[in-house]
Coordinates of C-alpha atoms in Angstrom, one line a residue:
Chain P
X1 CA 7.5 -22.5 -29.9
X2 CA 9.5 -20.8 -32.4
X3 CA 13.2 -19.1 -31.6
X4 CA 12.7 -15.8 -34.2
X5 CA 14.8 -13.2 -33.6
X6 CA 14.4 -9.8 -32.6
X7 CA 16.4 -6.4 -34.0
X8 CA 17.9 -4.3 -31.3
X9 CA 20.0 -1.2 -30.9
X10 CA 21.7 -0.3 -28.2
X11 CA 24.6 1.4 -27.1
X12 CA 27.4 -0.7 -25.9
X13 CA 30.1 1.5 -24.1
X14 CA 29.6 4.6 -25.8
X15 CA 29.0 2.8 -29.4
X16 CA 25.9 2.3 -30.9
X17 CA 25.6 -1.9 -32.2
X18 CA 22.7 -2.9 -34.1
X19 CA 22.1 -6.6 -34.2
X20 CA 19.9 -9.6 -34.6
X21 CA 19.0 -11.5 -30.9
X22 CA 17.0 -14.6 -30.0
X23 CA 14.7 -13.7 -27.6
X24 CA 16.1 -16.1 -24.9
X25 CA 19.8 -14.9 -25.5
X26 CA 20.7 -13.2 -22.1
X27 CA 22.1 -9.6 -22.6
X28 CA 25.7 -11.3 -21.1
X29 CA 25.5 -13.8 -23.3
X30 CA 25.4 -11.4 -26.0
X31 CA 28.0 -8.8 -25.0
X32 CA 30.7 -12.2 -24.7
X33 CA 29.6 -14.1 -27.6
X34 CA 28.4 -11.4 -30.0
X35 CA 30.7 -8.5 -28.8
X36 CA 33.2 -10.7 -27.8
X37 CA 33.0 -8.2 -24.1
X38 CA 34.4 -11.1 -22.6
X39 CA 35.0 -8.5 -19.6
X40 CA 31.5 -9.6 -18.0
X41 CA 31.7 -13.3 -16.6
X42 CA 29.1 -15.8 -16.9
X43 CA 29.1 -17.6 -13.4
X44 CA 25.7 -19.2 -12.0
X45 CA 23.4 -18.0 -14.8
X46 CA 20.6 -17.7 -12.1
X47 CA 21.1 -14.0 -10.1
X48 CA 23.4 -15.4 -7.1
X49 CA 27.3 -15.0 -8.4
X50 CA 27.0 -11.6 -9.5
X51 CA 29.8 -12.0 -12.1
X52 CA 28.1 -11.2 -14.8
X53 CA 26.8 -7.5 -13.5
X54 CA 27.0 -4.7 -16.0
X55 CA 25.6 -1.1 -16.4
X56 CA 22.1 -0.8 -18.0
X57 CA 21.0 2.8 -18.3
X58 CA 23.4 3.5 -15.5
X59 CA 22.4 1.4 -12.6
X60 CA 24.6 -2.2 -12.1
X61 CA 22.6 -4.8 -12.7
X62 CA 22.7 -8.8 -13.5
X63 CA 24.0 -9.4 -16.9
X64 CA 22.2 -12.9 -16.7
X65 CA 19.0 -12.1 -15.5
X66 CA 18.3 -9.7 -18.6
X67 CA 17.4 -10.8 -22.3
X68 CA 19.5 -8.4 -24.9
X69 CA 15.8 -8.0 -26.3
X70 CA 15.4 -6.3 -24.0
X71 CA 18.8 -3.5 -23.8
X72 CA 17.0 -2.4 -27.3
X73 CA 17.5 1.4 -26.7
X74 CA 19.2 1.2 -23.8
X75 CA 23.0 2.1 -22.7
X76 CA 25.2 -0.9 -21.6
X77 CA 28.1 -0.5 -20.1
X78 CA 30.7 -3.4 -19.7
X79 CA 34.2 -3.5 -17.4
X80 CA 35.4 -2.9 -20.7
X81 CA 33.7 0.4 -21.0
X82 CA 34.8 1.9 -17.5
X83 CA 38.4 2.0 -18.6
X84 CA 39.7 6.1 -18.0
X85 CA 36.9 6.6 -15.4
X86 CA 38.9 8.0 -12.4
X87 CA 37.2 6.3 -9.8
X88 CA 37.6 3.1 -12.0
X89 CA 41.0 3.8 -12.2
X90 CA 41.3 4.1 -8.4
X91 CA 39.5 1.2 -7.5
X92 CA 41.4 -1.1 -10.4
X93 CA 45.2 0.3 -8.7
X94 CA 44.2 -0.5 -5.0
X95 CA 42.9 -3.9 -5.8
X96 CA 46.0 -4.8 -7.3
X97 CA 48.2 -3.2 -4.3
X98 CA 45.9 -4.8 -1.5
X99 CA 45.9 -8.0 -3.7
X100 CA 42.7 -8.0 -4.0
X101 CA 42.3 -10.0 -7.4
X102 CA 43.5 -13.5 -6.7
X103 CA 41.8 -15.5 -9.8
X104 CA 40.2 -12.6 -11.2
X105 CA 36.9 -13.9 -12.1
X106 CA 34.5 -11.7 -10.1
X107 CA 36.9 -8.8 -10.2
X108 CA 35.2 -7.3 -13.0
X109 CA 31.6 -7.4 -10.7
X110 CA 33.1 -6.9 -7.7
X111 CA 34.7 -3.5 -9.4
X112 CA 31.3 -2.4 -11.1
X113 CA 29.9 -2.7 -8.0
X114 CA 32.0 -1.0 -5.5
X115 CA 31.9 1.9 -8.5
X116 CA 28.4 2.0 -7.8
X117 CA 28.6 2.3 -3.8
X118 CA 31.2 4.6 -3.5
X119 CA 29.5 6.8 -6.2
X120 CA 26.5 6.7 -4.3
X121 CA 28.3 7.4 -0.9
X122 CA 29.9 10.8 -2.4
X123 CA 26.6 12.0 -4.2
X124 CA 24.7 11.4 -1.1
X125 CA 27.4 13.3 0.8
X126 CA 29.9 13.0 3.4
X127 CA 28.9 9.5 5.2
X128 CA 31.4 7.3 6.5
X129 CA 30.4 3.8 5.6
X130 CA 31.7 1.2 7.9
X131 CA 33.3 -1.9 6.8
X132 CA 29.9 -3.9 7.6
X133 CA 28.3 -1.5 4.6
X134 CA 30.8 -2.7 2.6
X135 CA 30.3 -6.1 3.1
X136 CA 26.5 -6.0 2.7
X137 CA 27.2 -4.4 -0.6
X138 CA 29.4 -7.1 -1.7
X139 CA 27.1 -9.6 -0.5
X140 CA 25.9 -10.2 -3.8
X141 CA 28.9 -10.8 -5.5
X142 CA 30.6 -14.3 -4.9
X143 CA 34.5 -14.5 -4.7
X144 CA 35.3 -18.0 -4.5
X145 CA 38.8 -17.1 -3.5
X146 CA 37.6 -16.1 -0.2
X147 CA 39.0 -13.0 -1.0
X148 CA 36.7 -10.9 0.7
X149 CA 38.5 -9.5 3.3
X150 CA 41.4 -7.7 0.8
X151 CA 38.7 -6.6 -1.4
X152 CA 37.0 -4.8 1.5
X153 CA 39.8 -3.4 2.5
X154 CA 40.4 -2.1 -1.3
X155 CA 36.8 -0.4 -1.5
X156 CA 37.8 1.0 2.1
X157 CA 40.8 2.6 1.1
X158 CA 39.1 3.8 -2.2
X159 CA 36.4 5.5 -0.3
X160 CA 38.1 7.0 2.2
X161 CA 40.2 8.8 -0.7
X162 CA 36.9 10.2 -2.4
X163 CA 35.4 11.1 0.8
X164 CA 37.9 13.3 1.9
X165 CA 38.3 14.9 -0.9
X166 CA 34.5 14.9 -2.7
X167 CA 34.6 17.6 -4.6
X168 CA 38.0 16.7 -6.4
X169 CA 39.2 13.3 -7.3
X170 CA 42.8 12.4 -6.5
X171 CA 45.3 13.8 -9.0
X172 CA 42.7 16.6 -10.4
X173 CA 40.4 14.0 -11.9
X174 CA 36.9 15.6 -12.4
X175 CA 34.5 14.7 -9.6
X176 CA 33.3 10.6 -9.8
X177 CA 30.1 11.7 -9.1
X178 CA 29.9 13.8 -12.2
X179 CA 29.3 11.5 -15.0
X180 CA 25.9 9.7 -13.3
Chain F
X1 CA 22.2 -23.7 -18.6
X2 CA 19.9 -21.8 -21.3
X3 CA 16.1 -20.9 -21.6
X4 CA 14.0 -22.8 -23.9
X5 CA 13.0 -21.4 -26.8
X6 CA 10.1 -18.3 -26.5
X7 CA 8.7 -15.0 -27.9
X8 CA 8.5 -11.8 -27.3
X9 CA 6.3 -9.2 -26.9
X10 CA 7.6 -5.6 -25.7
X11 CA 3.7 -4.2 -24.4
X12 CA 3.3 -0.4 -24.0
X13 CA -0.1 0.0 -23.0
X14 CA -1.7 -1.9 -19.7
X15 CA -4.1 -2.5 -22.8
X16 CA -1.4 -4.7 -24.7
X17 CA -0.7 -6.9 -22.1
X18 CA -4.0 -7.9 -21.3
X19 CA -4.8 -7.8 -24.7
X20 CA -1.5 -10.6 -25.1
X21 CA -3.0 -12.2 -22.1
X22 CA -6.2 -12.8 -23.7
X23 CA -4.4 -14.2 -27.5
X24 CA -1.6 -16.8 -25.6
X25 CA -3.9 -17.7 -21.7
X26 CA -1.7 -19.7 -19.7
X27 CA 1.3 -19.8 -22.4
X28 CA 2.4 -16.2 -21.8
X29 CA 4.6 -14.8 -18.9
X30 CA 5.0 -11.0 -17.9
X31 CA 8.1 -10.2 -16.9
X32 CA 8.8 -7.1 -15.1
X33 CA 12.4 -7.1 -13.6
X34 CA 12.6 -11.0 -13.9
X35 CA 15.1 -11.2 -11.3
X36 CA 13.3 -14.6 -10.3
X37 CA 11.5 -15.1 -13.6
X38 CA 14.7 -15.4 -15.5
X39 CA 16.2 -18.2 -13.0
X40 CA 13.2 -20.0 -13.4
X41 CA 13.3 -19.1 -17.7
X42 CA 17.6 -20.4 -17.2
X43 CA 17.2 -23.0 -15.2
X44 CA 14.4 -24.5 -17.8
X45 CA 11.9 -24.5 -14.6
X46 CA 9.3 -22.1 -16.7
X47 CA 8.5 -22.6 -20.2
X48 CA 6.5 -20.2 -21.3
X49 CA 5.1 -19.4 -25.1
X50 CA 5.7 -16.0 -24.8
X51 CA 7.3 -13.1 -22.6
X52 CA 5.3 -9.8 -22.2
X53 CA 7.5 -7.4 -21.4
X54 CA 6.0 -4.8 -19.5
X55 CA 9.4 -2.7 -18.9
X56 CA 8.2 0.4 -20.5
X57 CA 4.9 0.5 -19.2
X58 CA 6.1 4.0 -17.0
X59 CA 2.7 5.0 -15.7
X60 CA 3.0 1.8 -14.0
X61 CA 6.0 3.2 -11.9
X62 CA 6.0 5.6 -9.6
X63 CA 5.4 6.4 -5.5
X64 CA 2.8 9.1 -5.1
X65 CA 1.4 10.7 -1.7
X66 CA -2.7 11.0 -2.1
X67 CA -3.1 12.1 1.0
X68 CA -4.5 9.2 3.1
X69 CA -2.6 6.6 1.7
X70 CA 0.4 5.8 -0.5
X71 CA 0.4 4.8 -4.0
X72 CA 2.9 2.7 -5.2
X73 CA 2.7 1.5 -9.3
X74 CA 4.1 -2.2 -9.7
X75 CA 6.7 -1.8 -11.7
X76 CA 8.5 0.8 -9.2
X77 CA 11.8 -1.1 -8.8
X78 CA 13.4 -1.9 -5.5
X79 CA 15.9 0.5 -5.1
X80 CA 13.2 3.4 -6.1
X81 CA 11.0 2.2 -3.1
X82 CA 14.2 1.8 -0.8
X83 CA 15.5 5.4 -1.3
X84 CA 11.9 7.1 -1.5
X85 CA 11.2 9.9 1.1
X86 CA 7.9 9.4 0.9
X87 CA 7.9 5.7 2.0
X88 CA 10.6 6.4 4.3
X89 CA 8.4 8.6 6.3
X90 CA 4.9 6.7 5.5
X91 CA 5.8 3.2 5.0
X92 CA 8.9 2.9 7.4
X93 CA 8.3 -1.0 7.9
X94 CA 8.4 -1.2 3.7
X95 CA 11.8 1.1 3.6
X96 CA 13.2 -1.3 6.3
X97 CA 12.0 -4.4 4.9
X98 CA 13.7 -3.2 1.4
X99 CA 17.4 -3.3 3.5
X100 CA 16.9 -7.2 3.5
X101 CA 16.3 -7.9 -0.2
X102 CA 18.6 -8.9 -2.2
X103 CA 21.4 -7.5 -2.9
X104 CA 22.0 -3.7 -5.2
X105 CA 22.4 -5.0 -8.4
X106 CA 19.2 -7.1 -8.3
X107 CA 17.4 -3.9 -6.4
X108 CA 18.3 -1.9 -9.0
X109 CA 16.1 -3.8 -11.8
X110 CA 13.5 -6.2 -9.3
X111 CA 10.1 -4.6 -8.9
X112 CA 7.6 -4.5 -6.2
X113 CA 5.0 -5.7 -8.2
X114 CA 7.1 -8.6 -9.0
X115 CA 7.9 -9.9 -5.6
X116 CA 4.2 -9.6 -4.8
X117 CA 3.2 -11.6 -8.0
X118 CA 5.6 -14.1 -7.4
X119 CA 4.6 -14.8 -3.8
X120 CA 7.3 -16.4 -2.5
X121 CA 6.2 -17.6 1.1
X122 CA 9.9 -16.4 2.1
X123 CA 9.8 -12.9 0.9
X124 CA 9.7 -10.0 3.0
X125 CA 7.1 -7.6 0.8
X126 CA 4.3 -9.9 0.8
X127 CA 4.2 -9.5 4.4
X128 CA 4.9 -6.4 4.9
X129 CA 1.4 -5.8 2.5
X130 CA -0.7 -8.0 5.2
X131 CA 1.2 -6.4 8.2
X132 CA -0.1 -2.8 6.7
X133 CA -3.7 -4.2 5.6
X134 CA -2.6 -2.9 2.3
X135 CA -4.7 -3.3 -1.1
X136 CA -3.5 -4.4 -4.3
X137 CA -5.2 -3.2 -7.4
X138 CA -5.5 -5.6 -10.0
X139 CA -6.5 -5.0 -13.8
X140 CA -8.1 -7.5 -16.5
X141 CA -10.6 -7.3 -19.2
X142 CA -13.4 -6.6 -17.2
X143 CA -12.0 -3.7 -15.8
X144 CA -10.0 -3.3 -12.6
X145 CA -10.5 -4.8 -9.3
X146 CA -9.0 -3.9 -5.7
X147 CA -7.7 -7.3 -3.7
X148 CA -6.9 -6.3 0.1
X149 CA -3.5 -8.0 1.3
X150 CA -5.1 -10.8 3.1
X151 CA -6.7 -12.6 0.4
X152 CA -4.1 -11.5 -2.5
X153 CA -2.0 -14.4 -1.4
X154 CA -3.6 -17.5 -1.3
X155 CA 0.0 -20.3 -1.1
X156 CA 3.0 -21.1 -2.2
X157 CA 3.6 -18.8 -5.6
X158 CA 0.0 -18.2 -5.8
X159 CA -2.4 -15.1 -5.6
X160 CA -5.6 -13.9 -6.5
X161 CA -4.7 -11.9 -9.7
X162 CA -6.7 -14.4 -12.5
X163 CA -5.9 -15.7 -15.8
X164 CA -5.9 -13.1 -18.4
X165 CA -5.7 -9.8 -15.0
X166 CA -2.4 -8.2 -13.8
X167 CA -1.3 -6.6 -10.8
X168 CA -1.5 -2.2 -11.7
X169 CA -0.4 -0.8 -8.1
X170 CA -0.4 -1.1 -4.7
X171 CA -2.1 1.4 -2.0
X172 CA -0.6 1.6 1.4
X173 CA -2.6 3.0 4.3
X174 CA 0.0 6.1 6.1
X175 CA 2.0 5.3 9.4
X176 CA -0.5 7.7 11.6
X177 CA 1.0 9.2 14.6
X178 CA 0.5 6.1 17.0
X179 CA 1.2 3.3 14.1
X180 CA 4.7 1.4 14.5
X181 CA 6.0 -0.8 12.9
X182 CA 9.3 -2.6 12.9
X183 CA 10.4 -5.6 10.9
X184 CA 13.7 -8.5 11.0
X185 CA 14.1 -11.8 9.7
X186 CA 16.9 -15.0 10.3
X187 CA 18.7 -15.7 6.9
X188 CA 22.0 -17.8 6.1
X189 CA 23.4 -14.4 3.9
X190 CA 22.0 -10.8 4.4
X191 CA 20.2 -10.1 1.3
X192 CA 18.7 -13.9 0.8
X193 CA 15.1 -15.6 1.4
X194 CA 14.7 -15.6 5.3
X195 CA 14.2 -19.1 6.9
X196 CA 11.7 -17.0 9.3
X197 CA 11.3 -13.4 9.2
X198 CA 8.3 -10.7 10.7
X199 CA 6.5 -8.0 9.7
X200 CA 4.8 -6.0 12.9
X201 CA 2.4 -2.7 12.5
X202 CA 1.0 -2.1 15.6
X203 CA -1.1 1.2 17.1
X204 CA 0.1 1.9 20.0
X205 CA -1.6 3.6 22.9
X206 CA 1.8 5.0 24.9
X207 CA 3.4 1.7 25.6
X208 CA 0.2 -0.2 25.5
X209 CA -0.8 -2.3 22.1
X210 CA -4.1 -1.0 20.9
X211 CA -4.2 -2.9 17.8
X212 CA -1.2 -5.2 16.3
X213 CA -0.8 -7.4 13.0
X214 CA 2.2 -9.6 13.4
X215 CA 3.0 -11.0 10.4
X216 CA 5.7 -14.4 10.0
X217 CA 6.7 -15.1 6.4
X218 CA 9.8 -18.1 5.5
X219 CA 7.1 -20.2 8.1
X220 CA 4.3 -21.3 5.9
X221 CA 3.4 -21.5 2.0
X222 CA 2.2 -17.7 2.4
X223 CA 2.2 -14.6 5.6
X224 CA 0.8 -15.6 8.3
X225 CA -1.1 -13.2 10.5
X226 CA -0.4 -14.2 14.0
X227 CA -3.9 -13.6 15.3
X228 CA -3.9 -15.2 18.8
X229 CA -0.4 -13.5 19.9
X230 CA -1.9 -10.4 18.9
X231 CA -5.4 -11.0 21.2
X232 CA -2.9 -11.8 23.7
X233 CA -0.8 -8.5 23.6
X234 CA -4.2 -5.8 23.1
X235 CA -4.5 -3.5 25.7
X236 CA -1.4 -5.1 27.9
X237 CA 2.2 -3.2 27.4
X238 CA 5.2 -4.6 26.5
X239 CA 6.8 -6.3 29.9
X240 CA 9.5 -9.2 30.1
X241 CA 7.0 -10.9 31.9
X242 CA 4.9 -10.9 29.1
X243 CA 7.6 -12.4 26.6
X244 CA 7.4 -15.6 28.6
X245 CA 4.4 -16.4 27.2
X246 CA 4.9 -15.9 23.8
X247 CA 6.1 -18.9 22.3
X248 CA 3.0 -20.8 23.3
X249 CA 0.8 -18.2 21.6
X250 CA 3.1 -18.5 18.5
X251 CA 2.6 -21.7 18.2
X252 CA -1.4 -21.3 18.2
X253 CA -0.9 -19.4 15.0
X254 CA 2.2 -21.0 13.4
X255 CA 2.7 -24.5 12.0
X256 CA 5.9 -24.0 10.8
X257 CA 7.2 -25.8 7.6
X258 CA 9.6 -29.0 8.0
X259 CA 12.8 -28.7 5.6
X260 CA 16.5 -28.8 4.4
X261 CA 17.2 -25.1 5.8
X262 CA 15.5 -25.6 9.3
X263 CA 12.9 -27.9 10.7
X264 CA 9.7 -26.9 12.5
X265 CA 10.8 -26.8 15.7
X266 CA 13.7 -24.3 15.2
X267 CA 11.5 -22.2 12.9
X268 CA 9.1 -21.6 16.1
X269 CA 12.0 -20.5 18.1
X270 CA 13.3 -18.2 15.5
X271 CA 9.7 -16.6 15.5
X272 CA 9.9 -16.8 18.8
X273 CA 13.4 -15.0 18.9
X274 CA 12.2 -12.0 15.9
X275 CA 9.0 -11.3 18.6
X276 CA 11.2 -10.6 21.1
X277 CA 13.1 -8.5 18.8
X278 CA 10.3 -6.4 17.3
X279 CA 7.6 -6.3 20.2
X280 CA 10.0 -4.1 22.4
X281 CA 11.0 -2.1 18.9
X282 CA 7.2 -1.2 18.8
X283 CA 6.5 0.0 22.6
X284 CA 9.7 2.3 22.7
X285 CA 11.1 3.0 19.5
X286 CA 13.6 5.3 21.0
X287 CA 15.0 2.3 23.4
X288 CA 18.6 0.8 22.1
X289 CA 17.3 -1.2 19.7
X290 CA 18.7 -1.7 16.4
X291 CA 17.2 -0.8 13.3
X292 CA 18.3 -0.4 9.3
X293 CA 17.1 1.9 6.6
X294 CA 19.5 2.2 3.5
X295 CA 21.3 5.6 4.4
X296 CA 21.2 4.2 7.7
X297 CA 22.7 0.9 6.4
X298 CA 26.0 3.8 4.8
X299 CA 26.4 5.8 7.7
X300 CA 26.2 3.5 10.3

């Protein structure tokens, strides 16, 4: 059993990082240690917590449950990379106002992942998710806090936003369908 | 806690994996999303010489309509199959099985093919293949062979794909226009393993059963068709009267598992409880009865 290690190339949040991996490193473990995208949280290392999920290639997925070996050619995109996205942008001010945060640690995941939904909901069009879609969305991402009723009410309000206005973020900001 | 040490292999050719197959035997893993794999690989449960990663292998992906069945490549992830028209319309008891795994970020990289490998006795695909009489092709050195459903999964993490073969597709018979199918399980979280959960295709003749395969998975090491129930429902239609009975048919076909999450007894009572569910489901599909697809599941 050897531990060799592989070259990769990816692109981490718009940058292009070449690097040397072990084929066992987890693609988390390398955006925190390597990186130093400390953004993404390492929680249960076994697909239950969900704080680890990034962006591979556009879809959310478990941070943990990939190798980096194999994000060679990919696009990753980290908490850290979201930062100016206007739906980002919405979701990160209404978590704070609903207090939606407490400790922090799955906020990252728990934001990637209402991102996803509520982009999904506009480019799908015009349905009016009820709190019970919300909740089996965020299903797969632990809060420990047992925070989960402010942070439903945060992707609530987030969505209702977009939804009423789909074809125009708030404050003029381009569509948050448009970059997928 | 962190894998052991292992190699890697990136296949991109059917050709290269069963060609890795053939250099490492029992020391190599394929990992296609991984989303249990890697658990296993984290938790140091699997130890495996090697990883053949067959990620780019795209003409194993895909959902294709030839005609009288579906055809669905293994490495077609989750959310693909969840949000596919075709299986949607064809497959319904596949798109509404798909609303009870996992959760979106694991959907977005787990594959069919995976789950069905895997055989987990608590997963929902693996019944939902036996439910629909499916058949699962299979390739190795010796060319490619077709497993149906029943004998693909043979216990508790084990199927009928050989040392050195791997699974290539899936083919899925079409919903006709008197097929029906429904399925539900009991689970602690949405999106988990069930502790008992059903997979029914039925052909109905108006509200009469014709022909029914009721399929418990979570119950045993593997899906279990539930022959008798089904003799007992052909050619009678779906009556409270005839939910009375049902338990002691069930439990003709079932010997449920013993364990932390439930014991035996409350596992034949939840099978008990999903055929009362689904049976009615399947002789009026248009009564008030509850039922989840993944648009469905945003715009309820």
């Amino acid at each position: 059993m050897s531990d060799r290690s592989y070259s990769v190339s990816m692109t981490v949040n718009g940058e292009v990082v070449n690097a040397n991996v072990s084929a066992r490193t987890n693609l988390v473990d390398f955006l925190r240690q390597d990186l130093e995208l400390t953004g993404s949280h390492v929680g249960c290392e076994h697909g239950v917590c969900g704080a680890c999920t990034v962006r591979v290639d556009g879809r959310i997925m478990r941070g943990c449950l990939l190798l980096a070996v194999q994000a060679d050619g990919q696009s990753v995109e980290t908490i850290e990379g979201m930062a100016g996205d206007p739906l980002m942008t919405s979701l990160q001010d209404v978590f704070v106002e609903e207090n939606a945060l407490q400790c922090g640690f799955c906020t990252p995941a728990m934001l990637l992942t209402a991102h996803e939904f509520i982009s999904r909901v506009v480019e799908t069009g015009a349905y009016r998710p009820d709190r019970d879609a919300i909740r089996d969305t965020i299903s797969g991402n632990y809060c420990r806090c047992t925070g989960y009723q402010s942070i439903v009410q945060a992707v609530e309000r987030v969505l209702i936003q977009y939804e009423t206005a789909p074809t125009k973020a708030p404050n003029g900001a381009p569509n948050p369908g448009s970059d997928r | 806690m962190k894998a052991y040490p292992f190699d890697y292999i990136r296949a991109e050719s059917v050709d290269d994996v069963l060609s890795a197959l053939d250099r490492y035997g029992t020391e190599a893993r394929i990992i296609a999303g991984g989303q249990s794999l890697m658990p296993m690989l984290n938790f140091r449960l699997a130890r495996p010489e090697v990883l053949i990663d067959i990620n780019r292998l795209a003409e194993l992906s895909g959902i294709e309509d030839r005609g009288d069945h579906i055809r669905v490549g293994a490495l077609t992830r989750h959310v693909d199959v969840a949000r596919s028209p075709i299986i949607a319309r064809h497959v319904p008891v596949v798109a509404e099985a798909m609303t009870h795994v996992a959760h979106p970020a694991v959907r977005n990289r787990g594959t069919l093919g995976g789950s069905l490998c895997l055989a987990d006795p608590a997963a929902e695909l693996p019944a939902c293949m036996v439910a629909l009489g499916a058949d699962l092709v299979v390739a190795g050195n010796n060319g490619r062979r077709t497993v149906p459903a029943d004998a693909f999964f043979m216990g508790m993490f084990e199927t009928a794909v050989d040392d050195g073969e791997m699974l290539i597709e899936v083919l899925l018979p079409k919903s006709g226009p008197g097929t029906r199918s429904a399925m539900d399980e009991v689970a602690r979280r949405h999106g988990d393993y069930a502790i008992v959960g059903a997979a029914a295709v039925a052909e109905m003749d108006g509200p009469a059963f014709r022909d029914l395969r009721l399929v418990y998975f979570g119950v045993e090491d593997k899906p279990i068709l539930a022959r008798e129930t089904a003799a007992a429902l052909i050619g009678q239609s779906w009556s409270p009267a005839l939910a009375e009975d049902l338990k002691s048919t069930l439990a003709q076909d079932l010997s449920p598992n013993d364990d932390s999450q439930a014991s035996s007894a409350m596992r034949l009572h939840l099978a008990d409880v999903l055929a009362r569910r689904l049976l009615p489901r399947l002789a009026d599909p248009d009564g008030p009865h509850p039922s989840r697809t993944e648009n469905e599941s945003v715009s309820r």
